[in-house]
Tab-separated table of C-alpha atoms in Angstrom:
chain	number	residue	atom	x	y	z
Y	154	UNK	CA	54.555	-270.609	-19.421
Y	155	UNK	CA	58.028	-270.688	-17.404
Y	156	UNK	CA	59.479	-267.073	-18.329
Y	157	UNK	CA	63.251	-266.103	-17.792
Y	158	UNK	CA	64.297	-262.222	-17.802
Y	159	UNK	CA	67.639	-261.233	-19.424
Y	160	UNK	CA	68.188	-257.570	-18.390
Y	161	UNK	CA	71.541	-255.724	-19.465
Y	162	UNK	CA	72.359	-252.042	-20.125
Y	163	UNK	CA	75.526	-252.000	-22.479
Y	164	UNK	CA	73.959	-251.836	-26.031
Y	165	UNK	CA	74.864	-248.365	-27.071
Y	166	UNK	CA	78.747	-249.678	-26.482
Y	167	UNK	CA	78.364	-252.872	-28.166
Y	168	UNK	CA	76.856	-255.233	-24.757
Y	169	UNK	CA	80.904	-256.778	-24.805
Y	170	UNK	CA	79.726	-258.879	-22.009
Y	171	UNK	CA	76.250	-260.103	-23.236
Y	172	UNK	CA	77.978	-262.649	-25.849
Y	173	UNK	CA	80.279	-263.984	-23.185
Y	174	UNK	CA	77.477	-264.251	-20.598
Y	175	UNK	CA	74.699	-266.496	-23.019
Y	176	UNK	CA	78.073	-268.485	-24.565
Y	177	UNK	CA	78.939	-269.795	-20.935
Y	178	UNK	CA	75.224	-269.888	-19.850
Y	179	UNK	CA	73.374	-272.037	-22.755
Y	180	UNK	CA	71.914	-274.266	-20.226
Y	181	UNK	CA	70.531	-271.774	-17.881
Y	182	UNK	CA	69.389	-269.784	-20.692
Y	183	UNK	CA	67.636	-272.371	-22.929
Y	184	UNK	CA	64.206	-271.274	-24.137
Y	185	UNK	CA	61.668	-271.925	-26.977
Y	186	UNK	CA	61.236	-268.130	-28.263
Y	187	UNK	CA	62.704	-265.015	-27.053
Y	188	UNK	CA	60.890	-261.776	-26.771
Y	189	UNK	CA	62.382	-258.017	-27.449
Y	190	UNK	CA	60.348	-255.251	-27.450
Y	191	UNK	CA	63.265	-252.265	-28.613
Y	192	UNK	CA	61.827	-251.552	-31.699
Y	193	UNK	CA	59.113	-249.637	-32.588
Y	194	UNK	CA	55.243	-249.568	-34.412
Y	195	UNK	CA	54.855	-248.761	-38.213
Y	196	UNK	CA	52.760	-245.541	-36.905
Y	197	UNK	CA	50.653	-244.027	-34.672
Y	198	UNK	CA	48.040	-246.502	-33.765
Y	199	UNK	CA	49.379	-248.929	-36.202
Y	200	UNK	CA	50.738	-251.828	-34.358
Y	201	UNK	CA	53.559	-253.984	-36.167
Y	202	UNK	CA	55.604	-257.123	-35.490
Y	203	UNK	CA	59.488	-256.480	-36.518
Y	204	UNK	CA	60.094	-259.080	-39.304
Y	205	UNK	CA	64.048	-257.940	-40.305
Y	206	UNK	CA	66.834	-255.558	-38.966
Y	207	UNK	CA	69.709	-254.574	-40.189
Y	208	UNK	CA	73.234	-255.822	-39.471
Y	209	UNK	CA	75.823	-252.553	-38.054
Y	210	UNK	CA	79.435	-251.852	-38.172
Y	211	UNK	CA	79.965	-248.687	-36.493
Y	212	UNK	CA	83.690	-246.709	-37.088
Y	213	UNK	CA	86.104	-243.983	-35.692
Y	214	UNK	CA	88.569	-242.456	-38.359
Y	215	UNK	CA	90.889	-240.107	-36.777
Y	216	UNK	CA	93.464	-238.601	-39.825
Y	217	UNK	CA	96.645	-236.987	-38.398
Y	218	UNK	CA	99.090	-234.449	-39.516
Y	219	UNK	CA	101.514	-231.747	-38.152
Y	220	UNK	CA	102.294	-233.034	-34.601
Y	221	UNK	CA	100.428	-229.940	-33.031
Y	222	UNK	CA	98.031	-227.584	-33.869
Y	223	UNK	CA	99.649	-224.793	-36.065
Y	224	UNK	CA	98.592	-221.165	-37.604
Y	225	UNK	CA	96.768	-221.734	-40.370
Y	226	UNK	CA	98.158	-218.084	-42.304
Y	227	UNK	CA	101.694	-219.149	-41.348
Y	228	UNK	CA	101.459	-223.034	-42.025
Y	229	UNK	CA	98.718	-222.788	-44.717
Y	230	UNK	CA	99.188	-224.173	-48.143
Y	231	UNK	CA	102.392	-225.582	-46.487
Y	232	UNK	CA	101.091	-228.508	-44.422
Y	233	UNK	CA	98.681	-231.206	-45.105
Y	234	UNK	CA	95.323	-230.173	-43.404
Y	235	UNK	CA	93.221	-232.773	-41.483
Y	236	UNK	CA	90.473	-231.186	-41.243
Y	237	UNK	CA	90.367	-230.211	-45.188
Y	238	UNK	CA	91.580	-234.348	-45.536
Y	239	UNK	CA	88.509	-235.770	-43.575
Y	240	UNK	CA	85.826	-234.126	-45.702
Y	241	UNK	CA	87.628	-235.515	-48.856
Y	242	UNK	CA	87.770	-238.966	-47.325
Y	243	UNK	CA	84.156	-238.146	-46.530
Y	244	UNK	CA	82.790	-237.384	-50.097
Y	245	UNK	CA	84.633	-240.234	-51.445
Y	246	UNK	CA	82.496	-242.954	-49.441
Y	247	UNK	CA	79.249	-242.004	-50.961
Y	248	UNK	CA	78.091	-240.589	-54.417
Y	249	UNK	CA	75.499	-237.846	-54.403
Y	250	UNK	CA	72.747	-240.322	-53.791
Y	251	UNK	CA	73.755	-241.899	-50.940
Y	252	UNK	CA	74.808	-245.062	-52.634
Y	253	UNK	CA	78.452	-246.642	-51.134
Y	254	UNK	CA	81.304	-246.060	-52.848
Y	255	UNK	CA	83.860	-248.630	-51.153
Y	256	UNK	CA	85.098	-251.539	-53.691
Y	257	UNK	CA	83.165	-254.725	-53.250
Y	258	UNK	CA	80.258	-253.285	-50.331
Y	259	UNK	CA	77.690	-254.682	-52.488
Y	260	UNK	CA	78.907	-257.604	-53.556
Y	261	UNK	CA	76.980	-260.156	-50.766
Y	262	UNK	CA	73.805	-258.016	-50.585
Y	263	UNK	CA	70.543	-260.395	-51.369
Y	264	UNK	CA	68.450	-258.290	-53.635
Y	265	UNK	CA	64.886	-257.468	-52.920
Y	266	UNK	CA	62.755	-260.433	-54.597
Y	267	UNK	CA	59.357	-259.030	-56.238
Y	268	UNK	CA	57.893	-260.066	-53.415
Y	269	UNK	CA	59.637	-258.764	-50.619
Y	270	UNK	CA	58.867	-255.406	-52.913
Y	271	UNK	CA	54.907	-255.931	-53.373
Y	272	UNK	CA	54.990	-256.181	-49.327
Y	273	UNK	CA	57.253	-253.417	-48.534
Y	274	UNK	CA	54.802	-251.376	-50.897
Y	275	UNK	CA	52.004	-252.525	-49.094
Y	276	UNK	CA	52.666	-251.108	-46.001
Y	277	UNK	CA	50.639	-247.996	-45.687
Y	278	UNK	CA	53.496	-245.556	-45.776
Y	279	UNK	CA	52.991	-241.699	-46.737
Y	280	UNK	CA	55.990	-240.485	-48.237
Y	281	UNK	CA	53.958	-236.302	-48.085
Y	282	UNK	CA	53.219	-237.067	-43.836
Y	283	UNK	CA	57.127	-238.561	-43.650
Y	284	UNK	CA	58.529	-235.131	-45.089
Y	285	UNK	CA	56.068	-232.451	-43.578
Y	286	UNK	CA	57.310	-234.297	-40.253
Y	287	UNK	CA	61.120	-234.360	-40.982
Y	288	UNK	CA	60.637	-230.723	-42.644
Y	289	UNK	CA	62.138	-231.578	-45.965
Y	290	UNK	CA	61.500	-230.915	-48.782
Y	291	UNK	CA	62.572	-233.972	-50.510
Y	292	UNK	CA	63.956	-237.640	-49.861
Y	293	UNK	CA	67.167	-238.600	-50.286
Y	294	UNK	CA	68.661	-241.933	-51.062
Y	295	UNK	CA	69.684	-244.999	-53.350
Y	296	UNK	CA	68.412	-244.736	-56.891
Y	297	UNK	CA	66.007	-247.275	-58.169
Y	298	UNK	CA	64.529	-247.902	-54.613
Y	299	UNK	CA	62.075	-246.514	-52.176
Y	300	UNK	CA	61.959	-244.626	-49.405
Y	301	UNK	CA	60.598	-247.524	-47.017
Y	302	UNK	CA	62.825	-250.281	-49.139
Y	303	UNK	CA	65.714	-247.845	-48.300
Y	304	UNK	CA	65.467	-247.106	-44.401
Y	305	UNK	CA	64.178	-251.062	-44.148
Y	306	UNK	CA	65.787	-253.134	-46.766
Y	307	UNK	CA	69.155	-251.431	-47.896
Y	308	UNK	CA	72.684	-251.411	-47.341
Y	309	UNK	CA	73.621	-247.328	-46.270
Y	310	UNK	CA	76.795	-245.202	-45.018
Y	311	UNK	CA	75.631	-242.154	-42.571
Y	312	UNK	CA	78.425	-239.848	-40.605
Y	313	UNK	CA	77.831	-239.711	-37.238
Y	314	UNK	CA	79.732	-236.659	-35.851
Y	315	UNK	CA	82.846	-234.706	-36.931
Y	316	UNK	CA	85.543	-232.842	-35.052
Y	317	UNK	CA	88.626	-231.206	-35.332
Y	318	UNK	CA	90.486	-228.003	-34.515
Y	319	UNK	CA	88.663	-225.335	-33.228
Y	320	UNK	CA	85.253	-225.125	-32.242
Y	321	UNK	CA	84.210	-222.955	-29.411
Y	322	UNK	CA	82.401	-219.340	-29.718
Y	323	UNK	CA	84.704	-216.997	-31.741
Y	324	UNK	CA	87.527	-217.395	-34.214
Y	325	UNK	CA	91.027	-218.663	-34.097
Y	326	UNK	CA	92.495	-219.491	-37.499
Y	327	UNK	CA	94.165	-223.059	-36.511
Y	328	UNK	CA	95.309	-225.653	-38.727
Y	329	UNK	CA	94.509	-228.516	-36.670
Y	330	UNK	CA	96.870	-231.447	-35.844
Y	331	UNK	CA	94.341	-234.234	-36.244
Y	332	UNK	CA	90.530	-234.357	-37.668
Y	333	UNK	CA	87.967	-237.330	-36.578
Y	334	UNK	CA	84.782	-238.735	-38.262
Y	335	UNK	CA	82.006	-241.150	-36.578
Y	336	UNK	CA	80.237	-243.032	-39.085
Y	337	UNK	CA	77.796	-245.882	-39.144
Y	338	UNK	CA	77.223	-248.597	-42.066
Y	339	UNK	CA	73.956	-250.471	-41.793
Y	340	UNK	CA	74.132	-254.225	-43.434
Y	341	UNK	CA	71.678	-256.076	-44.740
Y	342	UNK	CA	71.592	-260.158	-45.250
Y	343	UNK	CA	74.168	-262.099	-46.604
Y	344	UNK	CA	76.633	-258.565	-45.251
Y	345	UNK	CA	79.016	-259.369	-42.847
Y	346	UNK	CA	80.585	-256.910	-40.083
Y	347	UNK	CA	83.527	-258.177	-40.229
Y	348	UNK	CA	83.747	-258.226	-43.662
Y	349	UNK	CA	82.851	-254.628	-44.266
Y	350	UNK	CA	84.971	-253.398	-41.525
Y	351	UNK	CA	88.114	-254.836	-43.257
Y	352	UNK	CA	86.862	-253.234	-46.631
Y	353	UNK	CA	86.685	-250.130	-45.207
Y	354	UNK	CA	89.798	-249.292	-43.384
Y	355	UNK	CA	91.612	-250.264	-46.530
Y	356	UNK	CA	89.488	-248.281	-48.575
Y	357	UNK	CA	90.392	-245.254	-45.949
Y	358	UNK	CA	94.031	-245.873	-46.043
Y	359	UNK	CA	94.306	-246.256	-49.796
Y	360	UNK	CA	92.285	-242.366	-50.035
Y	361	UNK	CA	94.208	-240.641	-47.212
Y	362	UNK	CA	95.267	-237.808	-48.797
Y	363	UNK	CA	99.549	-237.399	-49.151
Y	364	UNK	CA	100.572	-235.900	-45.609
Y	365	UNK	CA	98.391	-237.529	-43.257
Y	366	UNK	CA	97.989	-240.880	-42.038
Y	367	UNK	CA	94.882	-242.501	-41.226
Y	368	UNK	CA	93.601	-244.624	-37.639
Y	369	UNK	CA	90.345	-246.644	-37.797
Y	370	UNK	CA	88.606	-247.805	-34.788
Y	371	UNK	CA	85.681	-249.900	-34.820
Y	372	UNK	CA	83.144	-249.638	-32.017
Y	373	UNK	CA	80.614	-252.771	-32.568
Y	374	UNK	CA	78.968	-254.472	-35.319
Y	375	UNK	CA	75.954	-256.729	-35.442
Y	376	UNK	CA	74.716	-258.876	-38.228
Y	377	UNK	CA	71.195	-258.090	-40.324
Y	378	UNK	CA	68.548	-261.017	-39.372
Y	379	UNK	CA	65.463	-261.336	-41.111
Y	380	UNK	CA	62.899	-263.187	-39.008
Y	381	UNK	CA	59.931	-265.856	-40.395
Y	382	UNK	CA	56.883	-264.989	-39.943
Y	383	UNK	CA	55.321	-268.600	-40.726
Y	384	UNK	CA	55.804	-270.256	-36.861
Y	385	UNK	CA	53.608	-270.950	-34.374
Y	386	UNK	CA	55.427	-268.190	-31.929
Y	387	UNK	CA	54.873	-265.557	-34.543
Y	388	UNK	CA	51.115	-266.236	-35.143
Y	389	UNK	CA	50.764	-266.212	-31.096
Y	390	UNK	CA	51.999	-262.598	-31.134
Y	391	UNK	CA	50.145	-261.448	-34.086
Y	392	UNK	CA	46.939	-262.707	-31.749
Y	393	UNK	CA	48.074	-260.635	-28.786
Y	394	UNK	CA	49.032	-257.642	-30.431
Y	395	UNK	CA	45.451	-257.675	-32.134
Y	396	UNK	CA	43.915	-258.303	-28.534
Y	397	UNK	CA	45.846	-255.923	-27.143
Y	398	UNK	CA	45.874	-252.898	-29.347
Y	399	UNK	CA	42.429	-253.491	-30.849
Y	400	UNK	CA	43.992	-253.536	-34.564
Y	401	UNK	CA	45.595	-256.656	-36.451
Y	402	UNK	CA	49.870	-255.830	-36.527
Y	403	UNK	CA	51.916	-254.964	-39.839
Y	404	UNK	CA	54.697	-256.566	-40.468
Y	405	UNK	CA	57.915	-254.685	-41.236
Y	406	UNK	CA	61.234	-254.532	-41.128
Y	407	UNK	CA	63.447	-252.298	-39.662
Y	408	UNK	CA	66.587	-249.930	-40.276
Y	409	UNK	CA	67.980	-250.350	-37.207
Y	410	UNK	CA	70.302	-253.249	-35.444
Y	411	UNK	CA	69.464	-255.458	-32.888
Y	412	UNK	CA	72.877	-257.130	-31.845
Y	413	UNK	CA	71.611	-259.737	-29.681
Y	414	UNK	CA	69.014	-261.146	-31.637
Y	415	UNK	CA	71.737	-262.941	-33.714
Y	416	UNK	CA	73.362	-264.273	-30.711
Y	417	UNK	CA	70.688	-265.710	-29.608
Y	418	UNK	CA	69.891	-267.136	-32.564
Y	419	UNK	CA	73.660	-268.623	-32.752
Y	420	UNK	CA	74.366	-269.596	-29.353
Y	421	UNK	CA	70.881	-270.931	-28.304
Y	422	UNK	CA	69.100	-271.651	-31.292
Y	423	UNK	CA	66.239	-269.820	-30.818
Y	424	UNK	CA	64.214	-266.970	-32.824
Y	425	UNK	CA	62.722	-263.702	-31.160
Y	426	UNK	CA	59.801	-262.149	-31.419
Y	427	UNK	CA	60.384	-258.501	-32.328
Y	428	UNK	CA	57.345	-256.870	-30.734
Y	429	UNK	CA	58.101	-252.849	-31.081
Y	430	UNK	CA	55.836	-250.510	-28.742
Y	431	UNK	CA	57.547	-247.430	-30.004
Y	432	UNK	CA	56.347	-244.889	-32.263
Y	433	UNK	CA	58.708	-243.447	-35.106
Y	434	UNK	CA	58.304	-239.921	-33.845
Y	435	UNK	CA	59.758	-240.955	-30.524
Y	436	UNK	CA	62.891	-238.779	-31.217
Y	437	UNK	CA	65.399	-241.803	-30.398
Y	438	UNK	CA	69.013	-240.962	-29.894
Y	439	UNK	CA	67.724	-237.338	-29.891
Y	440	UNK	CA	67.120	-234.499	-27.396
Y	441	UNK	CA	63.534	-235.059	-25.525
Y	442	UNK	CA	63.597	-238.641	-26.312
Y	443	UNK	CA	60.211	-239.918	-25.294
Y	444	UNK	CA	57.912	-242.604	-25.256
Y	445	UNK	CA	53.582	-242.652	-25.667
Y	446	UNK	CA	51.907	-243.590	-21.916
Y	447	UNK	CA	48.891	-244.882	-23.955
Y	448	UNK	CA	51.116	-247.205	-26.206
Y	449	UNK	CA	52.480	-248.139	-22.661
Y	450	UNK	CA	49.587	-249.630	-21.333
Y	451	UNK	CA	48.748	-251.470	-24.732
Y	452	UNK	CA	52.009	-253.397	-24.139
Y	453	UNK	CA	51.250	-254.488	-20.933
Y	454	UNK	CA	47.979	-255.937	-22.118
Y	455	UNK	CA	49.644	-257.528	-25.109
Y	456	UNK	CA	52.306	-258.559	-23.023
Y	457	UNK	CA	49.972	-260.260	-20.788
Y	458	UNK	CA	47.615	-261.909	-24.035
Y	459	UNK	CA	51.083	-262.924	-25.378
Y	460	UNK	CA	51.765	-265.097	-22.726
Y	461	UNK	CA	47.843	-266.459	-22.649
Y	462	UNK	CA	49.174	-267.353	-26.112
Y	463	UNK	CA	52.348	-268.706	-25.591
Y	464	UNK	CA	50.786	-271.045	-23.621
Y	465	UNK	CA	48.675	-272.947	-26.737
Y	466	UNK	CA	51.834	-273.165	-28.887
Y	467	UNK	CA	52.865	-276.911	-28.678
């Protein structure tokens, strides 16, 4: 099995020089299969193979006013207030269930067949074990779906961080000049990320409120994918993962995005096999971020049997 190694470290800003690289590369880079591993096992000591992520478009509002910071007793009631202008824009992109408020978000979305429900229902998922952990005391999310169809298999709108005026230890009553909202969408297939990022800046300037203005940035996007699971690649892994974690994989699909999976698919032609090693209590993108030694060495042995494999696929 001739293996090549593609190593880059730009994916939290978007990898702007991944595309470029594989576009002006395709001969260098041609393979059968690819093979990415950032993704993560149904549960503790239940293996999986990634089957579908979801797409991202990932935004930075900033909503001006007053050219500087002003008094808020003196100025109050007077001026447009950012801050008090960003949390309307805020409520107005979701309703209380989490569903998406901006005109037309929904209108590429393939439903859930009854099949792609029976699986997803399957999956040995305990909604009691997912709260205790999260310590909530409830779920949150889309009407008419579940929690696992949610976080795998729906379109959603999360803010990422807010800030404006003042926010140090103390007081100081400020009405401040400008206000500023991360937020993430997560598509699903047939969404587009360049679709939905058009949608929503004109859905932000038509809700500023009267004496602001509003500036949207977009980060990166990436496009949903939903892998097959009937090819002779995918059965190879589904061997090594048994071999090397003792225990036949799930398969699942997951909330989060993946942007070079769809390059490769685009530019080379090739699918990947999304073998995750992670664990969902892994904290990712958290304080004390961390990842199980003992789930460590089971990837190195089914990283070894998947090659073993590999090598009968014809």
């Amino acid at each position: 099995v001739n293996v090549k190694f593609l190593l880059e470290g730009e994916e939290e800003i978007g990898s702007p020089n991944l595309t470029p690289y594989i576009k002006a590369n395709k001969d260098y880079l041609k393979a059968d299969i690819a093979l990415i591993s950032d993704c993560s096992q149904f549960a503790p000591r239940m293996p999986a193979i990634t089957v579908g992520l979801k797409g991202l478009c990932y935004m930075e509002v900033t909503v001006k006013g007053p050219n500087r910071d002003l008094h808020s007793g003196s100025f109050g009631g007077a001026v447009a207030n950012p801050g008090n202008a960003i949390c309307t824009m805020i409520g107005k992109l979701t309703d209380a269930d989490g569903r998406v408020l901006i005109p037309g978000f929904y209108d590429d979305v393939v439903e859930l067949t009854a099949k792609d429900r029976e699986e997803m229902a399957a999956l040995p998922f305990d909604e009691e074990e997912f709260k205790r952990d999260l310590e909530i005391d409830t779920v949150h999310g889309e009407i008419g779906y579940t929690t696992i169809e949610r976080k795998g298999a729906r379109p959603t709108l999360d803010v990422n961080g807010i800030l404006c005026g003042f926010t140090g230890e103390g007081a100081k009553t400020v009405l401040p000049a400008e206000a500023s909202a991360k937020f993430s969408m997560r598509l699903v297939p047939n969404q587009s990320s360049e679709k939905i990022t058009r949608m929503v800046v004109d859905y932000l300037q038509k809700i500023c409120p009267k004496g602001c203005t509003v500036e949207a940035h977009e980060h990166h996007g990436a496009e949903p994918i939903v892998v097959s699971t009937d090819s002779d690649y995918m059965r190879a892994a589904h061997r090594a993962v048994a071999k090397g974690f003792g225990k036949e994989p799930l398969y699942m699909r997951e909330g989060g995005s993946i942007p070079v999976v769809m390059t490769l698919k685009d530019e080379l032609g090739i699918d990947t096999i999304l073998l995750g090693l992670g664990l969902p209590d892994d904290n990712t993108h958290s304080p004390n971020e961390k990842f199980n030694l003992d789930d460590f060495q089971r990837g190195i042995r089914t990283a070894a049997y998947l090659l073993d494999e590999l090598a009968t696929v014809k």
